[in-house]
Coordinates of C-alpha atoms and ligand atoms in Angstrom, one line a residue:
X1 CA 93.6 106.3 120.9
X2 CA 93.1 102.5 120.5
X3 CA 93.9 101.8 123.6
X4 CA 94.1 103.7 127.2
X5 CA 97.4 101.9 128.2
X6 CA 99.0 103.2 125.5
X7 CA 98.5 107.2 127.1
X8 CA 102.5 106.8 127.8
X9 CA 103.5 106.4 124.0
X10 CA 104.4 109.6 123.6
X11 CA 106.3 109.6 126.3
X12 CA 109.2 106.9 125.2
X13 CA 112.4 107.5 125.5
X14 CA 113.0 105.7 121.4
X15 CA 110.0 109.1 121.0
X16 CA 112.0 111.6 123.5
X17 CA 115.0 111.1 121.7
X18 CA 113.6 112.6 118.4
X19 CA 110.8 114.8 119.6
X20 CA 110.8 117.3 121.9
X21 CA 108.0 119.1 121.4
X22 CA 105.6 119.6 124.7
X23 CA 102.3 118.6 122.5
X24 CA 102.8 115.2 120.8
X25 CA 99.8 113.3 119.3
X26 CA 99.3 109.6 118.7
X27 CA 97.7 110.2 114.8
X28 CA 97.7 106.8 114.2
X29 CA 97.7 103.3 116.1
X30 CA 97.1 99.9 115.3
X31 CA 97.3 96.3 117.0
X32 CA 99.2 93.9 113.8
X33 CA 97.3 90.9 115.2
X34 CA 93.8 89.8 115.0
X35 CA 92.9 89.2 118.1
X36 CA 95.2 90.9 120.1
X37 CA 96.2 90.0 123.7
X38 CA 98.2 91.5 126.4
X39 CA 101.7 91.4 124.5
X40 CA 100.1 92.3 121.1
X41 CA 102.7 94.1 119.1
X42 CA 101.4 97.3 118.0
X43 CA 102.1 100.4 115.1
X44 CA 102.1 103.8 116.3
X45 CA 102.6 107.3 114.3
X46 CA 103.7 109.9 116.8
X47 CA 103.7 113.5 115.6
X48 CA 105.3 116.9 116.8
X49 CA 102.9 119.7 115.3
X50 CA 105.7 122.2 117.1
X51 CA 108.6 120.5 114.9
X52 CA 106.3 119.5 112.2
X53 CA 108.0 115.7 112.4
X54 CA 106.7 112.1 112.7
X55 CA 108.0 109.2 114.5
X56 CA 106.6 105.5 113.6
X57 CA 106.9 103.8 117.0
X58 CA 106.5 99.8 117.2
X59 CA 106.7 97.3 120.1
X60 CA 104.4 95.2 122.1
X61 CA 102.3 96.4 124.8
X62 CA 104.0 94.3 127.3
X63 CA 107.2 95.9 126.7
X64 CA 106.1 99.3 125.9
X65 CA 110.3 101.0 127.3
X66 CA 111.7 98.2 124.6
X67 CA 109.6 100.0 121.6
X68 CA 111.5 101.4 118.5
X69 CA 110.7 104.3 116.9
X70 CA 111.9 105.9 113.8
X71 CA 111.7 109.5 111.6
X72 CA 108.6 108.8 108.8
X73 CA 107.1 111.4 106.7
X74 CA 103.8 111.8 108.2
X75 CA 102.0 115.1 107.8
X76 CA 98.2 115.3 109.6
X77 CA 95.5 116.6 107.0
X78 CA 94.3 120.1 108.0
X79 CA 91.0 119.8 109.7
X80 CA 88.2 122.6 109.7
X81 CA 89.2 124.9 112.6
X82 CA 92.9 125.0 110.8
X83 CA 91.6 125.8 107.1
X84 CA 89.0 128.3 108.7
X85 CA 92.9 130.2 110.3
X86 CA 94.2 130.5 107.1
X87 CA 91.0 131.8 105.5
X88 CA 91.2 134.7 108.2
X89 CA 94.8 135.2 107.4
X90 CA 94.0 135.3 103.1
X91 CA 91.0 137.8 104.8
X92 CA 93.9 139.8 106.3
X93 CA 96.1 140.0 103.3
X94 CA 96.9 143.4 101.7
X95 CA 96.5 141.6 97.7
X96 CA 94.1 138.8 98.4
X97 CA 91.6 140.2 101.1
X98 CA 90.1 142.8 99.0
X99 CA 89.6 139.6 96.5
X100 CA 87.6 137.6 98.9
X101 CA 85.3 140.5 100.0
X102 CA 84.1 141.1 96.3
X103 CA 80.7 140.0 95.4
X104 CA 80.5 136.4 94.5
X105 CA 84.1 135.7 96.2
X106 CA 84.4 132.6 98.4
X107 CA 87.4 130.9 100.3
X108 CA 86.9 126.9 99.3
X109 CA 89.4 123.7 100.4
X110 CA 91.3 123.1 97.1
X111 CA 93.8 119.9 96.2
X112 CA 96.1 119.0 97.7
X113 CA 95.5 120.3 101.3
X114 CA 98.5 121.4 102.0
X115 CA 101.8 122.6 100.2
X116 CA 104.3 122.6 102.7
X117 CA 107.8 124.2 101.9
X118 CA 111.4 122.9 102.2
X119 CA 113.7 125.3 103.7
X120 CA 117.1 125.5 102.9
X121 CA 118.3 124.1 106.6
X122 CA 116.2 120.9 105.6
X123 CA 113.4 122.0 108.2
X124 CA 109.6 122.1 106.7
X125 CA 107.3 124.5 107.3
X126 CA 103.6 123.5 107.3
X127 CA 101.3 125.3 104.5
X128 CA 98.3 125.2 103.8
X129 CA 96.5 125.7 100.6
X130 CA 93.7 128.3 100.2
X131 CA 91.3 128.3 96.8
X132 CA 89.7 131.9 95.9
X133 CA 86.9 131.5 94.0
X134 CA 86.5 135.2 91.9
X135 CA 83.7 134.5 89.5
X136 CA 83.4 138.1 88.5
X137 CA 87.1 137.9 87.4
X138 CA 88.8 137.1 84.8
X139 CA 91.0 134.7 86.7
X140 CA 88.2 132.5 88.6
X141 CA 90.2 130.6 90.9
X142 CA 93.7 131.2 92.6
X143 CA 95.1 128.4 94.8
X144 CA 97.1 130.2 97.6
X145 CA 99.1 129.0 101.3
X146 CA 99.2 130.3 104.7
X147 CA 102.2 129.0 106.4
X148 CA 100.4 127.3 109.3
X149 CA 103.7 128.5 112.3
X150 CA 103.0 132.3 111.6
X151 CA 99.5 133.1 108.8
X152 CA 102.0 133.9 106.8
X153 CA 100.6 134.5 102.8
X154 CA 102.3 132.3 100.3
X155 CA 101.9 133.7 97.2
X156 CA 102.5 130.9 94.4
X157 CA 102.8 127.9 96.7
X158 CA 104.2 124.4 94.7
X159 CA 102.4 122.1 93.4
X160 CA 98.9 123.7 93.2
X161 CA 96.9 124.0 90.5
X162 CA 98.4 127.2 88.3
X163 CA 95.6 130.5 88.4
X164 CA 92.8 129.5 86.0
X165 CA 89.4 131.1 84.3
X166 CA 88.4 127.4 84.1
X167 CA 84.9 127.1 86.3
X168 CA 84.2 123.7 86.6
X169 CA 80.9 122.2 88.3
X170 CA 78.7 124.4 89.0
X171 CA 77.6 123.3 92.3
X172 CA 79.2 125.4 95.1
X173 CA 80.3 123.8 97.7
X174 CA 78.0 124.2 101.2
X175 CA 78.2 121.1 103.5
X176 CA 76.0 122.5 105.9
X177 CA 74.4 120.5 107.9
X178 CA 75.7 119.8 111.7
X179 CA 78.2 116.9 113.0
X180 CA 77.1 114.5 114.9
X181 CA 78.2 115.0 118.7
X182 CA 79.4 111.7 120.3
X183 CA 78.0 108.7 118.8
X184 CA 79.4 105.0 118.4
X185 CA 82.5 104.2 116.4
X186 CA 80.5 100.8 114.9
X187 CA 77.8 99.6 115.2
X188 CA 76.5 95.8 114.6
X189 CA 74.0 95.3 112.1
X190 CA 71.7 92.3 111.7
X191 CA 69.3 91.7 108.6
X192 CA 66.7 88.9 109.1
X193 CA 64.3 87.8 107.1
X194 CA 61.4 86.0 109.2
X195 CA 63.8 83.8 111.4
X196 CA 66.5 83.5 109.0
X197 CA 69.5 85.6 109.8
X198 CA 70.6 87.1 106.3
X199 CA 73.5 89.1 107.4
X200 CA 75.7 89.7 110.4
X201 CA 78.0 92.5 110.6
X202 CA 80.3 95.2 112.1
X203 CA 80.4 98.9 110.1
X204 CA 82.1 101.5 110.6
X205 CA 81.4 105.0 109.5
X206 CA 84.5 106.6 107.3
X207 CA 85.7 108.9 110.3
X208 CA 86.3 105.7 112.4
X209 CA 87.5 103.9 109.4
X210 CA 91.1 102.4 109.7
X211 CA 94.1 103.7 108.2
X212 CA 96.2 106.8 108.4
X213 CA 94.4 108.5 105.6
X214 CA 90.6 106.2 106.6
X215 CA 88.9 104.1 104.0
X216 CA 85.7 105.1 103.7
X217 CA 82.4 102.9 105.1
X218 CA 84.4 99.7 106.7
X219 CA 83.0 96.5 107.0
X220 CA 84.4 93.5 109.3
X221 CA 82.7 90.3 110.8
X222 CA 80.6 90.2 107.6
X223 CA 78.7 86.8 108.0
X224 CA 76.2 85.5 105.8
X225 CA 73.2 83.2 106.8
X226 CA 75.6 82.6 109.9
X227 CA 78.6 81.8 107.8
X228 CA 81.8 84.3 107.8
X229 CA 82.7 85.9 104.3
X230 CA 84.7 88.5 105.3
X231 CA 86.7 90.0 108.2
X232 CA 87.4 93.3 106.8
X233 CA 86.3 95.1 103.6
X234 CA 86.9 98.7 103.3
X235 CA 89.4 100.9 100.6
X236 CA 92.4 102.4 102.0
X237 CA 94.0 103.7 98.7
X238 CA 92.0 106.1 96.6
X239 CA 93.7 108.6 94.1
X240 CA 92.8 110.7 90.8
X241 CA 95.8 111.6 87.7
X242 CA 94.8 114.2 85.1
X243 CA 96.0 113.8 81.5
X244 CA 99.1 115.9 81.0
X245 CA 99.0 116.3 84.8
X246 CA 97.7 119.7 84.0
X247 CA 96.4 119.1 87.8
X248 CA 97.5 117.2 90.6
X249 CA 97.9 113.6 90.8
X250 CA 96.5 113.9 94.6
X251 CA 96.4 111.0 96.5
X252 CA 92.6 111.5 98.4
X253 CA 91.4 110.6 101.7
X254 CA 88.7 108.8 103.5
X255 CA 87.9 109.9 106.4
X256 CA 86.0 113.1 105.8
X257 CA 82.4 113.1 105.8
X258 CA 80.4 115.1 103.8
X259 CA 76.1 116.1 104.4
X260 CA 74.1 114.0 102.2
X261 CA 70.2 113.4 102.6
X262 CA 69.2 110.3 104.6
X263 CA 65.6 110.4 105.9
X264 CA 65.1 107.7 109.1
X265 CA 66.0 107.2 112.8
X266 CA 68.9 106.4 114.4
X267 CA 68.6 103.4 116.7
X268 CA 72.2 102.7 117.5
X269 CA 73.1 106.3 118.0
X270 CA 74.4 109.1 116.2
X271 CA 76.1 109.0 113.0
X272 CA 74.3 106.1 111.6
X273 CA 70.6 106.4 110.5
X274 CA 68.3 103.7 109.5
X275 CA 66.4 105.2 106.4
X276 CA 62.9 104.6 105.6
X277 CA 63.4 105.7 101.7
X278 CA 66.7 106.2 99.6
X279 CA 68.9 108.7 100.8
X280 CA 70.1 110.9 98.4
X281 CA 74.0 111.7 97.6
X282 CA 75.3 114.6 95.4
X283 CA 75.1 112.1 92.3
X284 CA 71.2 112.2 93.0
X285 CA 70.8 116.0 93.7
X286 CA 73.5 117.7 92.1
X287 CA 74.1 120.1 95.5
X288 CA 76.3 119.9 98.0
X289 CA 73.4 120.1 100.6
X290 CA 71.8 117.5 103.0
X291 CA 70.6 117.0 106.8
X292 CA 73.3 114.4 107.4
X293 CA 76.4 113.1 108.1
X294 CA 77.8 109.1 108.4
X295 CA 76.9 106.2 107.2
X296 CA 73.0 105.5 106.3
X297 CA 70.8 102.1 106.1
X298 CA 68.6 101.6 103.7
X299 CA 67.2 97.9 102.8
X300 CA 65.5 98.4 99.1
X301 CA 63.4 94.6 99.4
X302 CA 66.6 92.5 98.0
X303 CA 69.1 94.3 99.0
X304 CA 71.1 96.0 102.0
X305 CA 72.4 99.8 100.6
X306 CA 75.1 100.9 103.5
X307 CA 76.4 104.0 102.4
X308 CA 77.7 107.4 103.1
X309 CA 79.4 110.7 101.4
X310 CA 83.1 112.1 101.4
X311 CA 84.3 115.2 100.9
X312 CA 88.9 115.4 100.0
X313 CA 89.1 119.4 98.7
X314 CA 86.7 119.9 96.2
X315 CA 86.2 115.9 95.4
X316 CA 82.9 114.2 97.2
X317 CA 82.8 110.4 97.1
X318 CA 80.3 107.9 97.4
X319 CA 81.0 105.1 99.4
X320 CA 79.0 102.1 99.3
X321 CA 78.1 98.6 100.1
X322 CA 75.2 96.6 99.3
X323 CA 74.5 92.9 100.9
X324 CA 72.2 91.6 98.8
X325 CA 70.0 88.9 100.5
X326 CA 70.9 85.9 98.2
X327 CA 74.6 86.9 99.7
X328 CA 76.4 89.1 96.9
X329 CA 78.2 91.8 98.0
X330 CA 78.6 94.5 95.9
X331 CA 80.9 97.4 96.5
X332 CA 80.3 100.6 95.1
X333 CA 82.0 103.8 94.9
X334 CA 81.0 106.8 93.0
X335 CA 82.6 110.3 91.5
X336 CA 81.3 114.0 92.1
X337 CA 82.5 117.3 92.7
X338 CA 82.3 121.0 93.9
X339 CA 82.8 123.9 91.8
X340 CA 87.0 123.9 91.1
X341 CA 89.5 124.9 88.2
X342 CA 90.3 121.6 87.5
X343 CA 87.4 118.2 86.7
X344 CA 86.3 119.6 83.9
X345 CA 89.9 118.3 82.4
X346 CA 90.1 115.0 81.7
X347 CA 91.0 112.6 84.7
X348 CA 90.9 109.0 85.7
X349 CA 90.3 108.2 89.5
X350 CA 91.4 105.3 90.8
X351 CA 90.0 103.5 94.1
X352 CA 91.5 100.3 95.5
X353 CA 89.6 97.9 97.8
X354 CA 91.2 96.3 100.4
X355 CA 88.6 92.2 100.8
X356 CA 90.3 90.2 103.4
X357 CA 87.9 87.2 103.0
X358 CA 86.9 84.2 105.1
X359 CA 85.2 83.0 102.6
X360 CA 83.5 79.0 103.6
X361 CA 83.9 80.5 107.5
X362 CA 87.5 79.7 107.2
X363 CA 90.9 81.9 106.9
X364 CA 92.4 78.9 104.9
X365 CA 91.3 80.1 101.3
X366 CA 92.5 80.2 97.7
X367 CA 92.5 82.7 94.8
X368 CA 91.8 81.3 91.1
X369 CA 92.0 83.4 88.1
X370 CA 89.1 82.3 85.3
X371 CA 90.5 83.1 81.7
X372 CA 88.3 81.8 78.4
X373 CA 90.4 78.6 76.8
X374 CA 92.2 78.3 80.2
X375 CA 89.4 77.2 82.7
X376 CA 90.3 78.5 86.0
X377 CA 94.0 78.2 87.6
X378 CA 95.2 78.5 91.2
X379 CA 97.1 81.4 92.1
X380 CA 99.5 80.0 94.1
X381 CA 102.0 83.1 94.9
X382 CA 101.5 86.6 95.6
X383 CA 101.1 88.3 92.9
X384 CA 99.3 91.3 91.0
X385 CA 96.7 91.0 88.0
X386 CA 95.5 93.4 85.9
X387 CA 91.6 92.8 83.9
X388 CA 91.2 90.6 80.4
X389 CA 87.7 91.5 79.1
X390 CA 88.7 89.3 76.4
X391 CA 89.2 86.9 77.7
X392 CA 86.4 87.3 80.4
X393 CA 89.2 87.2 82.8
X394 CA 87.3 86.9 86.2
X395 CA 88.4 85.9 89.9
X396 CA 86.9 83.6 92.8
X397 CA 88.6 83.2 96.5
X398 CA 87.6 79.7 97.4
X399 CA 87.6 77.3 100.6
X400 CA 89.6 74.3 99.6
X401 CA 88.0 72.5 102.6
X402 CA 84.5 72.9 101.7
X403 CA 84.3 73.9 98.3
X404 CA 82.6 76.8 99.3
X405 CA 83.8 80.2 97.3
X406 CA 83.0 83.8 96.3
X407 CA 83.1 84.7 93.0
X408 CA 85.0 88.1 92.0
X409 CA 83.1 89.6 89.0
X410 CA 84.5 92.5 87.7
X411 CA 81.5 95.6 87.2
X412 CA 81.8 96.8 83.0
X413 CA 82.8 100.1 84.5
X414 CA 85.5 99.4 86.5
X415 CA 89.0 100.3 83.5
X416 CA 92.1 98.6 83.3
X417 CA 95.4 99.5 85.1
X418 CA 97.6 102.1 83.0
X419 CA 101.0 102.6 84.5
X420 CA 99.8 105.2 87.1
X421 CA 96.9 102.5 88.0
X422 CA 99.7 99.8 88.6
X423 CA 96.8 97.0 88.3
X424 CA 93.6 95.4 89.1
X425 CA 94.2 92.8 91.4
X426 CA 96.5 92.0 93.8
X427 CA 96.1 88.4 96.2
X428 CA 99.0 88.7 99.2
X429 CA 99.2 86.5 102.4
X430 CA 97.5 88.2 105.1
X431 CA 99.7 90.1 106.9
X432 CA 97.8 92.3 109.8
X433 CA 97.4 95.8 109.9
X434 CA 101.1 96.7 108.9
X435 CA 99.2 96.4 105.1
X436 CA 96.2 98.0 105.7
X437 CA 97.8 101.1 104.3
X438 CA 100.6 101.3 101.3
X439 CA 104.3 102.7 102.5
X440 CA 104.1 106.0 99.9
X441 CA 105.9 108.3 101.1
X442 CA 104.8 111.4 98.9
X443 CA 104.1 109.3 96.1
X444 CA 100.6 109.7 95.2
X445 CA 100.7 106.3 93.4
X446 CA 99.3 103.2 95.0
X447 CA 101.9 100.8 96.3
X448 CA 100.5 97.3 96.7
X449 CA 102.7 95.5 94.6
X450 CA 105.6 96.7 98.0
X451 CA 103.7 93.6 99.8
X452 CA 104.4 91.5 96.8
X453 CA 107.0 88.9 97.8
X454 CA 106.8 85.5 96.5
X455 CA 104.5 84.1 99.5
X456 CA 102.3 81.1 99.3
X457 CA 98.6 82.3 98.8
X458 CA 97.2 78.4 98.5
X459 CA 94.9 77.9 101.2
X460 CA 96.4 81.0 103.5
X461 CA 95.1 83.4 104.9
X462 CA 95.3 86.4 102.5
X463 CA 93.8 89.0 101.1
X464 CA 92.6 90.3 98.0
X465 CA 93.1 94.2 96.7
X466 CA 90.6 95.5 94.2
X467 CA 91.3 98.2 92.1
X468 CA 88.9 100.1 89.4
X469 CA 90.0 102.8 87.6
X470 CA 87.1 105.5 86.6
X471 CA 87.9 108.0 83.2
X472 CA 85.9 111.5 84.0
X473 CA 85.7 113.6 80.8
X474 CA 83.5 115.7 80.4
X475 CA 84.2 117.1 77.0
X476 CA 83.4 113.0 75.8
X477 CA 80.4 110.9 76.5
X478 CA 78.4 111.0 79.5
X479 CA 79.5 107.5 81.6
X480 CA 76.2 105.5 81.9
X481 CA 77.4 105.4 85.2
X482 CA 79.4 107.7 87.9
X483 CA 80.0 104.3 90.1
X484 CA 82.5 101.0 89.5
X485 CA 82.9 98.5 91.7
X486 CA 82.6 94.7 91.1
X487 CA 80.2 92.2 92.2
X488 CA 81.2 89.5 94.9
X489 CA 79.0 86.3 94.3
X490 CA 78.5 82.9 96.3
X491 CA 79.8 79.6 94.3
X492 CA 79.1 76.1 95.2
X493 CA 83.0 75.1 93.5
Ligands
CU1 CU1 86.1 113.2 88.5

């Protein structure tokens, strides 16, 4: 909970009137201004794990009995304690119980989390999914439910991966390592060199991290040499489509952390270490092992590595930022997984950052789009872009005032938009946190272009979405790279 005064949300009549249910949780609240005062209007998600419903509430705190609320599909992720339930309940099954206490058998958290079924009466009853690893068998891995209301067995829930002798990865999943009790939701970080101030910032670690579904290591009040760049850089929309579909798509989230190996101390509390050598990710080790969990420091001699590791089902992320001293930014995310039926099939993930620059120290900044024979051109409307390497298509946000600006370069790795990818750029007006995340419904796809409406983005306040699109196949060449992300450089326009 954001905020203490808000302890009566769920408590509304707009809420009474469309949820009943004697445990209600605020799963997601946000203020839609900047700085917000007294009356600050304010975005709620209310949810009834009894009814298994969601209300969206909004209002202003000053008026808290004049808030509306309304029915959204909202449906929480299932957390450890819930997923260990319905591993106890596969234990207890007649079928799949002997299964799991074979030799070599394991219970692991598959894609997607949950497969929740539709009953005739237009009620929905809460699964969630089960993998069986078997490696002795001739079917490896089995994806099952446990309706979450009673342990109830689903057999062949829908929309799960189908039974397959496919092993992929062959690194078994064992996040190990203990969570952090306590410890600070941010914590300000200062890098000076001598007495110059290089960089000035608020981070977050990815289970603070805003947005229903998180967004990974967050970044706000980024200042360089005592001038602001940004005022929040994280990446709310992350999502992975297999050719032929023959998994998923899933839509991912961002707020699970995962053990990696970070080797330091942690001044500021736990949860976010200061390293005194590289920590190591499961892109360095190859195991799912490590002694911690949260974001990790590390300053290499140029640069400023901020970085930590997520875990969505058998997917683990890297999630990165790196302040370089001269002032790029460059943010980084990076592909891995846990033994599964389904990455060694070819798949593209997609991961869209969300840069709401202040670039010059100033909200009041521009977007131009670079193309070769063209020079650069104002964006001057919201709009969506997708990548020209032909035409070394490339991006800068600029201060009209002061001619300061940031150039956006994209990184060689980073793909092009296909129709699932939508595109690679997107520059809207800035519009609070009511855009932090995309309205999706069940839609896996990412739905940026929705804030798309013919706004003036010439020396607004707006912000810029960054999207890079990763192909993993492992049956072609081995990437040079599991990481994309482009570079963010300073320009004297
Ligand atoms: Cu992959």
């Amino acid at each position: 909970m954001a905020d203490p005064s808000l302890a009566g949300l769920t408590d509304l009549s707009a809420v009474r009137e469309r949820l009943t249910g004697s445990r209600l949780e605020v799963a997601d609240f946000r203020f839609l201004d900047r700085e917000p005062g007294p009356d600050a209007p304010f975005r709620a998600v209310v949810h009834d794990p009894d009814a298994y419903r969601s209300v969206e509430v909004t209002g202003r705190l000053g008026d808290l009995a004049g808030a509306a609320a309304r029915a959204v599909q909202f449906r929480p992720l299932p957390g450890r304690e819930e997923f260990e339930r319905a591993v106890e309940a596969v234990r207890g099954h007649a079928e799949f119980g002997p299964l799991l206490a074979a030799g070599g058998a394991t219970a692991y958290r598959p894609m997607p989390p949950l497969a929740d079924v539709t009953n005739g009466d237009g009620t929905v009853d809460r699964v969630v999914t089960v993998g069986l690893r078997t490696p002795e068998d001739a079917v490896k891995h089995r994806i099952i439910g446990v309706r979450a209301k009673d342990g109830t067995v689903v057999r062949d829930p829908e929309g799960v991966p189908a039974p397959s002798a496919r092993d992929c990865v062959t690194t078994p999943a064992a996040d190990n390592c203990p969570s952090p009790a306590g410890g600070p939701r941010a914590v300000r970080v200062r890098v000076r060199r001598g007495t110059t101030e290089l960089w000035d910032l608020v981070v977050n670690r990815p289970a603070t991290s805003s947005g229903s579904y998180g967004s990974g290591v967050e970044l706000r009040f980024v200042a360089h040499k005592g001038e602001r760049v940004l005022y929040q850089a994280h990446a709310p929309i992350l999502n992975v489509r297999y050719a032929g579909d023959r998994c998923g798509p899933y839509r991912d989230w961002e707020k699970e952390e995962v053990c990696f190996n970070a080797t330091g101390s942690e001044p500021a509390g736990p949860g976010y270490r200061l390293c005194t050598s590289a920590p190591r990710t499961i892109l360095d080790t190859g195991n799912d092992q490590g002694d911690f969990r949260g974001v990790a420091f590390f300053h290499t001699g140029s640069e400023l590595r901020i970085l930590s590791e997520l875990a969505a089902g058998w997917y683990r992320y890297v999630t990165e930022w790196r302040l370089a001293d001269d002032g790029a930014i460059r943010p980084r995310f990076g592909f891995g997984a846990v033994t599964n039926p389904c990455t060694c099939l070819s798949h593209t993930h997609h991961v869209y950052w969300r840069l709401d620059p202040d670039v010059g120290g100033t909200t009041a900044n521009r977007v131009d789009e670079f193309n070769d024979g063209a020079g650069w051109t104002p964006i001057r409307r919201e709009t969506q872009r997708t990548r020209d390497p032909a035409r070394h298509r490339q991006w800068r946000v600029v201060a009209p005032a002061s001619g300061r600006g940031y150039g956006i370069v994209p990184g060689a790795g980073d793909g092009t938009a296909d129709a699932y990818g939508v595109a690679d750029l997107w520059v809207l007006r800035y519009r609070g946190a009511a855009e932090i995340d995309d309205p999706r419904g069940f839609d896996t796809r990412a739905h940026i272009g929705d804030f798309v409406n013919g706004e003036s983005v010439d020396g607004q306040d707006l912000v810029v979405w960054y999207g890079a699109h990763f192909l993993h196949d492992q049956s072609g060449p081995r990437p040079p790279s599991h990481f994309v992300g482009p570079e963010l450089r300073p320009l004297i326009v």
